[in-house]
Coordinates of C-alpha atoms and ligand atoms in Angstrom, one line a residue:
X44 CA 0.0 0.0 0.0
X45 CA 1.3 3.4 -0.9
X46 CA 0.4 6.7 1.3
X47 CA -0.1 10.0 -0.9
X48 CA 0.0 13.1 0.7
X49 CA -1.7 16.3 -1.0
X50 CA -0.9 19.1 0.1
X51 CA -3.0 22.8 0.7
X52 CA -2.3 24.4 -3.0
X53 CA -2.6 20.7 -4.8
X54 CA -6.5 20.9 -3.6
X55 CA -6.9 24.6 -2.9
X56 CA -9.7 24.6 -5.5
X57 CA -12.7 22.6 -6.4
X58 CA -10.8 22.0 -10.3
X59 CA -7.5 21.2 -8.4
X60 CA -9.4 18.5 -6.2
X61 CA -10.9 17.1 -9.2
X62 CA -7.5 17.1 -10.8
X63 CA -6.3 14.8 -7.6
X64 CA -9.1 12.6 -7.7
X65 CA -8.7 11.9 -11.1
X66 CA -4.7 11.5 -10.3
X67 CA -5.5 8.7 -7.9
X68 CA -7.8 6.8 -9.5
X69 CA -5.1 4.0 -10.6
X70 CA -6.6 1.1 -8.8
X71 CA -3.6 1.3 -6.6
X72 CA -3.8 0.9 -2.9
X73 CA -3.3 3.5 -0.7
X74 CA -4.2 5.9 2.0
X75 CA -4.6 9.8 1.0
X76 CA -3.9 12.5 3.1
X77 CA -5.4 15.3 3.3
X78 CA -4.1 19.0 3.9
X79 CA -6.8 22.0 4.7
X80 CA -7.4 24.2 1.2
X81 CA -4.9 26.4 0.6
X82 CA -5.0 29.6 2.8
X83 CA -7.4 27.6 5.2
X84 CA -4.5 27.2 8.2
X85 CA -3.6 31.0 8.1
X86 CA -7.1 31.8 8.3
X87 CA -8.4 29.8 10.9
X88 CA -5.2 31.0 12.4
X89 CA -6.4 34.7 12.1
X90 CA -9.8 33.7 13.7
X91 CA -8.4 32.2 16.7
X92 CA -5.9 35.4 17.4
X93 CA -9.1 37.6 17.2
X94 CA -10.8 35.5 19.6
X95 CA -8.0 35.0 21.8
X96 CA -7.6 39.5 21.7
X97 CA -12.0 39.0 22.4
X98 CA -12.4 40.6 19.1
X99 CA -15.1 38.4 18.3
X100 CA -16.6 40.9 16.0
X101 CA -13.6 40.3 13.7
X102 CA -13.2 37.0 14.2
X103 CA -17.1 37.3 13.3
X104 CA -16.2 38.6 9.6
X105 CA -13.1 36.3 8.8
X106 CA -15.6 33.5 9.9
X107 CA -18.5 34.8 7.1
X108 CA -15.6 35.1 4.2
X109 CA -14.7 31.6 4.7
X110 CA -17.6 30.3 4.9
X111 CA -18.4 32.0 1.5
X112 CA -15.2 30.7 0.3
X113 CA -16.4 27.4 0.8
X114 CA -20.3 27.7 -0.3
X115 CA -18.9 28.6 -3.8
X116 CA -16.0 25.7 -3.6
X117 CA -18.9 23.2 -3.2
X118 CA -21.3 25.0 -6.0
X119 CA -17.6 24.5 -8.1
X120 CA -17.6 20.6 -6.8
X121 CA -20.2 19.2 -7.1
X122 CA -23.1 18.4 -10.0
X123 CA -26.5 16.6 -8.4
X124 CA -28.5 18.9 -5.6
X125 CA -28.1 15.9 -3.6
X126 CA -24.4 16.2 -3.4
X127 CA -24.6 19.9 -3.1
X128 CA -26.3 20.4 -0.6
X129 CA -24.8 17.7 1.5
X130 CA -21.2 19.8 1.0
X131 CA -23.6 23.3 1.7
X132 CA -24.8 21.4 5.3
X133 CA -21.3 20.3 6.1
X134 CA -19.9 23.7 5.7
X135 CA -23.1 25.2 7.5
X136 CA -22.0 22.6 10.2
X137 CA -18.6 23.5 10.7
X138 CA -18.7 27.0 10.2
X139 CA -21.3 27.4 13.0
X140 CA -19.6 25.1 15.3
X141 CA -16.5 27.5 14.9
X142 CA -19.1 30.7 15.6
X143 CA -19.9 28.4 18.5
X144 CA -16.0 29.4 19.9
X145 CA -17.5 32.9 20.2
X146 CA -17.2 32.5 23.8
X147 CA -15.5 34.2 27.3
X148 CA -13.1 31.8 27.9
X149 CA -10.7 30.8 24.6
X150 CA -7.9 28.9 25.5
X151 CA -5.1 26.7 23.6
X152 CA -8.0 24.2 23.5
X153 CA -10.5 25.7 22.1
X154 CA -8.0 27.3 19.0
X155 CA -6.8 24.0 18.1
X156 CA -10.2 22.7 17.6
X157 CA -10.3 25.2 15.0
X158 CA -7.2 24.7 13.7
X159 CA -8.5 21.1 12.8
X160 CA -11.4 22.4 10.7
X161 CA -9.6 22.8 7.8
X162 CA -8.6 20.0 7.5
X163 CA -11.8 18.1 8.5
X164 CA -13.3 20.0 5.8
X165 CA -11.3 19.3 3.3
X166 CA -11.4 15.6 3.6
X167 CA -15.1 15.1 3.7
X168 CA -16.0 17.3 0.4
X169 CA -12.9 15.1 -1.3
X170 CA -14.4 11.6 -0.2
X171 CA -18.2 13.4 -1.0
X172 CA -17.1 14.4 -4.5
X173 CA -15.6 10.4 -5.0
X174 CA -18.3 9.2 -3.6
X175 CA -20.6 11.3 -6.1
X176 CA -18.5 9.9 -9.1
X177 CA -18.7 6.8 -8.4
X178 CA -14.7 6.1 -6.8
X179 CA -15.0 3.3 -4.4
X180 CA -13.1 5.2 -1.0
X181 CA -13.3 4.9 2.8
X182 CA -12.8 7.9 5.2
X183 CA -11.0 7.1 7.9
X184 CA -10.9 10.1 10.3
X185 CA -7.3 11.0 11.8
X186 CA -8.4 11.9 14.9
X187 CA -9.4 8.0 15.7
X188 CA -5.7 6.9 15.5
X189 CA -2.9 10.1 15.2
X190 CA -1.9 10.8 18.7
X191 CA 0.9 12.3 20.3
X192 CA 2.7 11.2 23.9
X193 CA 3.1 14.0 26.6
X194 CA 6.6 14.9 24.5
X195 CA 4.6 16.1 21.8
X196 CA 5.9 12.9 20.2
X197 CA 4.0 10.3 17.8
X198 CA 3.0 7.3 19.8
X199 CA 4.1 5.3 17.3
X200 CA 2.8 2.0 18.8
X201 CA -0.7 3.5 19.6
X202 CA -1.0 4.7 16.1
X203 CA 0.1 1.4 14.5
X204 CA -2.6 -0.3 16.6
X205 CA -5.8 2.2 15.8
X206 CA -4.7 2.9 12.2
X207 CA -4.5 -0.8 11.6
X208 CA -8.1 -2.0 13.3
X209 CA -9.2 1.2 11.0
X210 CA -8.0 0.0 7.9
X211 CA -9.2 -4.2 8.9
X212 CA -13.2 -2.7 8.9
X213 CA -12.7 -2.4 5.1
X214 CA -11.0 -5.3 3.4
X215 CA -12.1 -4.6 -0.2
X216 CA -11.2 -1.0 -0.1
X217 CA -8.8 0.1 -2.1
X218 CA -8.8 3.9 -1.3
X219 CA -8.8 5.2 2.2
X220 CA -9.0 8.7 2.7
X221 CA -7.9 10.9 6.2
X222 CA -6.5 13.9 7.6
X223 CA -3.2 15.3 7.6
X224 CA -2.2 17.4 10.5
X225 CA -4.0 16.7 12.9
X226 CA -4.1 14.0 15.7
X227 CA -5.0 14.0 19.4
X228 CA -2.4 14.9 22.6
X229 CA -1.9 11.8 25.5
X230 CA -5.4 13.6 27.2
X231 CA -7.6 12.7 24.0
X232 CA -7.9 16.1 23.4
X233 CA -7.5 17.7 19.3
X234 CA -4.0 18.9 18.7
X235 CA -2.1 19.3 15.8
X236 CA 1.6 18.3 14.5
X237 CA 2.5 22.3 13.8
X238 CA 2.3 24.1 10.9
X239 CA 2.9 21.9 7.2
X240 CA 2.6 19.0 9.4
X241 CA 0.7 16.9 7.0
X242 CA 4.1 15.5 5.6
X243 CA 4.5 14.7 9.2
X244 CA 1.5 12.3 9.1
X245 CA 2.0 10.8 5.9
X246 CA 5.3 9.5 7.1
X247 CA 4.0 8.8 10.6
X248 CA 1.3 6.8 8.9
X249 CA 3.4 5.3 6.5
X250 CA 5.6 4.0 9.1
X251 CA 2.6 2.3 10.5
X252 CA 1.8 0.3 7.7
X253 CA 5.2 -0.1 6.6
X254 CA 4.4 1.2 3.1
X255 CA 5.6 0.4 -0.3
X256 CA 6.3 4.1 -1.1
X257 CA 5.4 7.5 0.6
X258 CA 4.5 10.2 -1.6
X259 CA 4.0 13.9 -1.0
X260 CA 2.4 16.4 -3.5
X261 CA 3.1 19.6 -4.2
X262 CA 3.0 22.6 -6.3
X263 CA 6.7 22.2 -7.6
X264 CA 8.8 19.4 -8.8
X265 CA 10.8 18.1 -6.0
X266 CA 13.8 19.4 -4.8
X267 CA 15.8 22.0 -6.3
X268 CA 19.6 22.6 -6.6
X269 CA 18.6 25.8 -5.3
X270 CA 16.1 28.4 -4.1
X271 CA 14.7 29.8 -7.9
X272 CA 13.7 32.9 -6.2
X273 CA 17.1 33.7 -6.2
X274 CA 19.4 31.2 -8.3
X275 CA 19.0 31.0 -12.2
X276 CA 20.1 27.9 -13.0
X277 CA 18.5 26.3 -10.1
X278 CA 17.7 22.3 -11.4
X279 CA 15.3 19.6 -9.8
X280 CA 17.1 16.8 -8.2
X281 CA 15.8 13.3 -9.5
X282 CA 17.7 11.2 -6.1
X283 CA 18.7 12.5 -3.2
X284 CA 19.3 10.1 0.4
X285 CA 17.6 10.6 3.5
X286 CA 20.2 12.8 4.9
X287 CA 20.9 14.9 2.4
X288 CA 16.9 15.3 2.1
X289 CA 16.7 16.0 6.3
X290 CA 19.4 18.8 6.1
X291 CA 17.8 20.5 3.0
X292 CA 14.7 20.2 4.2
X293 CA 16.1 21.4 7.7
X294 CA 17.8 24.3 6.8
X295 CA 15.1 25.9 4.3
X296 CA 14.2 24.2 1.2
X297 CA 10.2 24.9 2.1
X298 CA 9.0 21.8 -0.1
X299 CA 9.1 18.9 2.5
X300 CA 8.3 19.3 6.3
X301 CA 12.1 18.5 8.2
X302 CA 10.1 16.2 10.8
X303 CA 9.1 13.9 8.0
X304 CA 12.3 12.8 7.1
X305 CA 12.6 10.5 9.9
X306 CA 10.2 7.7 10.4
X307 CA 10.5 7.1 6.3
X308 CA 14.4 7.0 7.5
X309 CA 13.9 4.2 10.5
X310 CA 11.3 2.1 7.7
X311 CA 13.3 2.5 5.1
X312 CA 10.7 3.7 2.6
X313 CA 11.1 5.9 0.0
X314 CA 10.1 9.0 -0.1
X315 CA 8.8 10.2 -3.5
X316 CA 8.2 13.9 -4.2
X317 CA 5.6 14.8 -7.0
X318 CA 4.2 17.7 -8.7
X319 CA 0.4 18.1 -8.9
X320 CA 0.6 20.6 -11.5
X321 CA 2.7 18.3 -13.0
X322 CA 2.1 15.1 -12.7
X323 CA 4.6 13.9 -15.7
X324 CA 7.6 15.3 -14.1
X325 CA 10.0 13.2 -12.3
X326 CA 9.9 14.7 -9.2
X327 CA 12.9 13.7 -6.4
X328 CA 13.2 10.6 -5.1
X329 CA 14.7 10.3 -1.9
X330 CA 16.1 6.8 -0.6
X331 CA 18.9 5.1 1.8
X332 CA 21.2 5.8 -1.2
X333 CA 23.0 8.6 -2.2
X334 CA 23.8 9.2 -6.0
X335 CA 26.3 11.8 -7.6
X336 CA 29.3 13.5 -5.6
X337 CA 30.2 16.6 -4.6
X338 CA 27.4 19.8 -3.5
X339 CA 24.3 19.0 -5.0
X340 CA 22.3 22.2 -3.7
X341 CA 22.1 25.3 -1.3
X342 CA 19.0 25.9 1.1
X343 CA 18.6 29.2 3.7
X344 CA 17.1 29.5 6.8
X345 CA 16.1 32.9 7.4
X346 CA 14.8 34.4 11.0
X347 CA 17.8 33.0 13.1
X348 CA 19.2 34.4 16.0
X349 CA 22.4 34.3 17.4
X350 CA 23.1 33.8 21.1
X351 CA 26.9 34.3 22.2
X352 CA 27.6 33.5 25.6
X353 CA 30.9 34.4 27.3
X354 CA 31.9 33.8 30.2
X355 CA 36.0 33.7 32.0
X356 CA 34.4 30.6 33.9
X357 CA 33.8 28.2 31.0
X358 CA 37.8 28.4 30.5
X359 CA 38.8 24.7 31.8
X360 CA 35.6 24.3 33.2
X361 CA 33.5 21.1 32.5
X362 CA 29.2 21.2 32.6
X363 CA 29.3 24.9 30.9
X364 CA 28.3 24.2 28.4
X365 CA 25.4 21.4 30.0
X366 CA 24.3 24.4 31.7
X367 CA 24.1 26.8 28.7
X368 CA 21.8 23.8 27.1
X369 CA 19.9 23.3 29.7
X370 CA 18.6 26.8 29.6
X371 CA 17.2 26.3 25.9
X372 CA 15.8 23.1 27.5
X373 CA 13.9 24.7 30.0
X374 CA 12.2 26.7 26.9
X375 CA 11.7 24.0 25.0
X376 CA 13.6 25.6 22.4
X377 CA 15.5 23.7 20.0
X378 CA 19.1 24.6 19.1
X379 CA 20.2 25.1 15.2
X380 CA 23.7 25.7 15.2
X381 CA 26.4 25.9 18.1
X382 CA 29.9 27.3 18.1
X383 CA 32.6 26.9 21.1
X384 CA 36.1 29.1 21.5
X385 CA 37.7 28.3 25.4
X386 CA 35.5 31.4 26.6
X387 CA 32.7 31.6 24.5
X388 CA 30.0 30.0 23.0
X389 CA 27.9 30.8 20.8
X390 CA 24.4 29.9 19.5
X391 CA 21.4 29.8 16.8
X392 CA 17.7 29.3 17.5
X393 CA 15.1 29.8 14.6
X394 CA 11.9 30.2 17.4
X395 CA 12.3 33.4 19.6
X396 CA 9.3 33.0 21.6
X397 CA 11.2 32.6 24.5
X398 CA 14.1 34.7 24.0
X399 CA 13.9 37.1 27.0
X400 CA 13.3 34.3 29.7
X401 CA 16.5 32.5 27.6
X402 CA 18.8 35.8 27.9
X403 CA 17.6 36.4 31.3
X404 CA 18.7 33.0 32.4
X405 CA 22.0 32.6 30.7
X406 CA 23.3 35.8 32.0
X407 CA 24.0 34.0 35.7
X408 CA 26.5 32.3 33.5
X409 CA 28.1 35.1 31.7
X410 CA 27.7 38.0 29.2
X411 CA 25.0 37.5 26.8
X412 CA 25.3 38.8 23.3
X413 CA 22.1 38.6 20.8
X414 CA 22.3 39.2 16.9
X415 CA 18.4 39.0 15.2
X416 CA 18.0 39.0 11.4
X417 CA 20.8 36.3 10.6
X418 CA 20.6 33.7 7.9
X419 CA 21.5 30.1 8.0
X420 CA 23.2 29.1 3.8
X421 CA 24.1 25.9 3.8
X422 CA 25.7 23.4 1.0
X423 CA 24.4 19.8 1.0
X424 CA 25.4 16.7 -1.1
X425 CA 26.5 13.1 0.0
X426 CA 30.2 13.0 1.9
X427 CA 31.1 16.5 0.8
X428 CA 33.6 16.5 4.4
X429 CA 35.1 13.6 3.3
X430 CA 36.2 14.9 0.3
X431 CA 38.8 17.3 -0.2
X432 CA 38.9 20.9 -1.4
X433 CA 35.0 21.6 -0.5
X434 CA 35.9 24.0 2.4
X435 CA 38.4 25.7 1.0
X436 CA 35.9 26.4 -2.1
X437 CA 33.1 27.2 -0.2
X438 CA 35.4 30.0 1.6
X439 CA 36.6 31.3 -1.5
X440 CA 32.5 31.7 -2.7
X441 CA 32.0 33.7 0.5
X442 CA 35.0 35.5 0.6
X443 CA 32.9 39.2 0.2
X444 CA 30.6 38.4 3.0
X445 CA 30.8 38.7 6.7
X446 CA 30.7 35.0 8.6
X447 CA 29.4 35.4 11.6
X448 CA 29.5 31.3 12.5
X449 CA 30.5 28.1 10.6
X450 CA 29.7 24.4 11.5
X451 CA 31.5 22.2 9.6
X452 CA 31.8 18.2 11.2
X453 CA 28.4 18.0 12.7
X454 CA 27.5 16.2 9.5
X455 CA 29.2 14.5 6.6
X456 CA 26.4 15.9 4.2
X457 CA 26.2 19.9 5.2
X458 CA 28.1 22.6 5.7
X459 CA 26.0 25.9 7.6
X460 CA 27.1 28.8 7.5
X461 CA 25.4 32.3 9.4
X462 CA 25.6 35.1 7.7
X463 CA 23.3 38.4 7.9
X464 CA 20.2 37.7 6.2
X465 CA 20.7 41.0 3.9
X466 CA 23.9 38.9 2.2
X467 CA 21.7 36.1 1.7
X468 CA 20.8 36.6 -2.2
X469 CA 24.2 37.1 -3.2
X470 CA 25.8 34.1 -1.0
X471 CA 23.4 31.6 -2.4
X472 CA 24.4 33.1 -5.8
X473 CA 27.8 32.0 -5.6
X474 CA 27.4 29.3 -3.7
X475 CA 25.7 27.8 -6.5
X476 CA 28.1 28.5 -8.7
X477 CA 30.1 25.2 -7.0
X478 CA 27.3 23.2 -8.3
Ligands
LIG129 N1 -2.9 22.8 7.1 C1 -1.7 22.8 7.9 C2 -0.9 24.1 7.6 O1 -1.2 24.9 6.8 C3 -0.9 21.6 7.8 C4 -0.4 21.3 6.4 O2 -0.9 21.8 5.4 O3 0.5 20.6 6.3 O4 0.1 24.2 8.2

């Protein structure tokens, strides 16, 4: 069985979802996964911040223009009155049960149960319009079998179990359809696997069922060699290996969430990255094997920031550095990059929610120093350490800009280097040019 994962802009309108249906109708097996419509997630995203702020009145109008959004998606999808106004009551449903949030007391619960609508929407007007054309499908609702464990972890054994007693009601079905994104926390309550985290599922999901392939559809044809906004010659790459894929897909390269990487990694499936738009294209396939030497692409991060800690007491001192990490521990905020001289250290975080209580904490231990608006470049391709010359010729590239931190050694496949995020065009400009 294969897992196909669709993602917001492959069904972000009623033509593109017919365009998908039509794409899976192979007689394959497989499970479909579902993101919320394009635009969906941001929106429901906006309603929720109202709410939270007890602006209900404009939570009130963002509500109205999606709903509208969605009467004329179903008008667009489907062609009995039966159908159509089955798709006009869902969305009356879902819409008022989101009006029924309008309430005194919002908390984290109550937006992540409107979070999920999108996505919940999106999968029941797909499986209607199959069912309407005649495509034998099942719908087989996330939220019965995605959970996460109190580390905000999938519970890989629970989901294996639930997905699997899910899948055993149907034996002739061919098609299952369910949710990407969303799942339920170790209380039972909804919850989500953070924003783009429908790749997330599909290789959570694939895992489960130890699949023959994993496939994740988009709106461009794989990976590139480079960011096109700002390279030229920027090519799709047909293989890349589960590394290479993690640290591009880490450090910027927007097409696949990094998380997803993983489980397809510990299964060993392949990982299979398709255009919707089009379907003929090759795409990337990613694998256990790498193909090709030398720097296959570039990827940047932008939004870091950069921490520098020093401190006379970290000089022959051991546990400084324990302590440093246990501070972004206690904010539950996950390191990118680190840097150590005898007296300094220094470090990247992409999420600054926490940043004051971090700074506030780590000056016990010495001088804090904090540098916003940096940018992670970084070269991938398979062994590049292990080969010699690619420092020295990534240097030379960069030899105009101002390097602020470089990690070289953490992995065989990546070289990251911080720069200031207004250098960014021109270093992944002649970066590329070692391609
Ligand atoms: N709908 C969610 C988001 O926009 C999840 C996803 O599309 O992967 O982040």
């Amino acid at each position: 069985m294969k897992v196909l994962k669709f993602g917001g802009t492959s069904i972000g309108t009623a033509d593109r979802m017919k365009n998908v249906a039509s794409l899976i109708n192979n007689g394959e097996e497989k499970i479909v996964i579902l993101s919320a419509m394009s635009g969906t997630t941001n929106m429901l995203y906006k309603i929720s911040e109202e709410l939270e702020n007890k602006e209900s009145q404009n939570a009130n109008k963002f509500v109205d223009q999606l709903e509208e959004n969605y009467r004329k998606v179903v008008q667009e999808l489907f062609t009995s009155p039966e159908f159509n106004n089955r798709g006009l009551e869902l969305i009356k449903y879902h819409f008022n049960y989101i009006r029924s949030f309008m309430i005194d007391i919002f908390t984290i619960k109550e937006k992540r149960t409107i979070l999920a609508q999108g996505e919940l929407i999106s999968s029941v007007l797909f499986y209607n319009y199959l069912l309407e054309n005649n495509m034998e499908s099942k719908l087989i609702p996330a939220l019965n079998f995605m959970r996460i464990d109190n580390n905000l972890e999938p519970d890989n054994y629970y989901i294996k179990e639930n997905l699997n007693r899910e899948l055993k009601q149907y034996p002739d079905c061919k098609t299952f359809i369910t949710q990407g994104y969303i799942c339920r926390n170790m209380f039972g309550e909804i919850e989500n696997l953070k924003r783009g985290g429908s790749d997330y599922s599909a290789s959570i999901i694939g895992r489960a069922i130890n699949a023959e392939e994993i496939q994740i559809w988009t709106d461009v044809s794989g990976f590139y060699s480079g960011d096109p906004r700002y390279v030229n010659n920027a090519k799709p790459l047909p293989r890349l290996s589960f590394d290479e894929a993690a640290e591009l897909a880490y450090f910027g390269a927007k097409i696949l969430h990094p998380s997803s990487v993983l489980p397809a990694k510990l299964a060993n499936i392949q990982v299979r990255l398709k255009n919707t738009l089009k379907p003929g294209d090759p795409g990337t396939l990613i694998t256990s094997k790498s193909f090709g030497k030398g720097i296959k692409a570039t990827a940047a991060k932008d939004g870091i920031t950069a921490i520098k800690i020093k401190s006379g007491r970290m000089l022959l001192a051991y546990g400084f550095i324990r302590k440093v990490f246990e501070v972004f521990e206690r904010y539950k905020t996950s390191i990118d990059m680190t840097t150590t001289s005898e007296i300094a250290v220094s470090i990247t975080i992409d999420d600054k929610t926490y940043l004051k209580g971090i700074v506030n904490d780590l000056q016990l231990y010495g001088n804090v120093e904090v540098n916003e608006n940096m940018t992670i470049v970084c070269v991938v391709g398979d062994n590049i350490l292990e080969q010699k010359g690619y420092i020295n010729k990534v240097f030379d590239a960069l030899e105009n800009f101002s390097i602020r931190m470089i990690s070289y050694g953490g992995s065989r496949h990546n070289i990251s280097i911080l720069i200031n995020s207004e250098d960014k065009k021109e270093a992944l400009i002649a970066l590329n040019n070692l391609i």
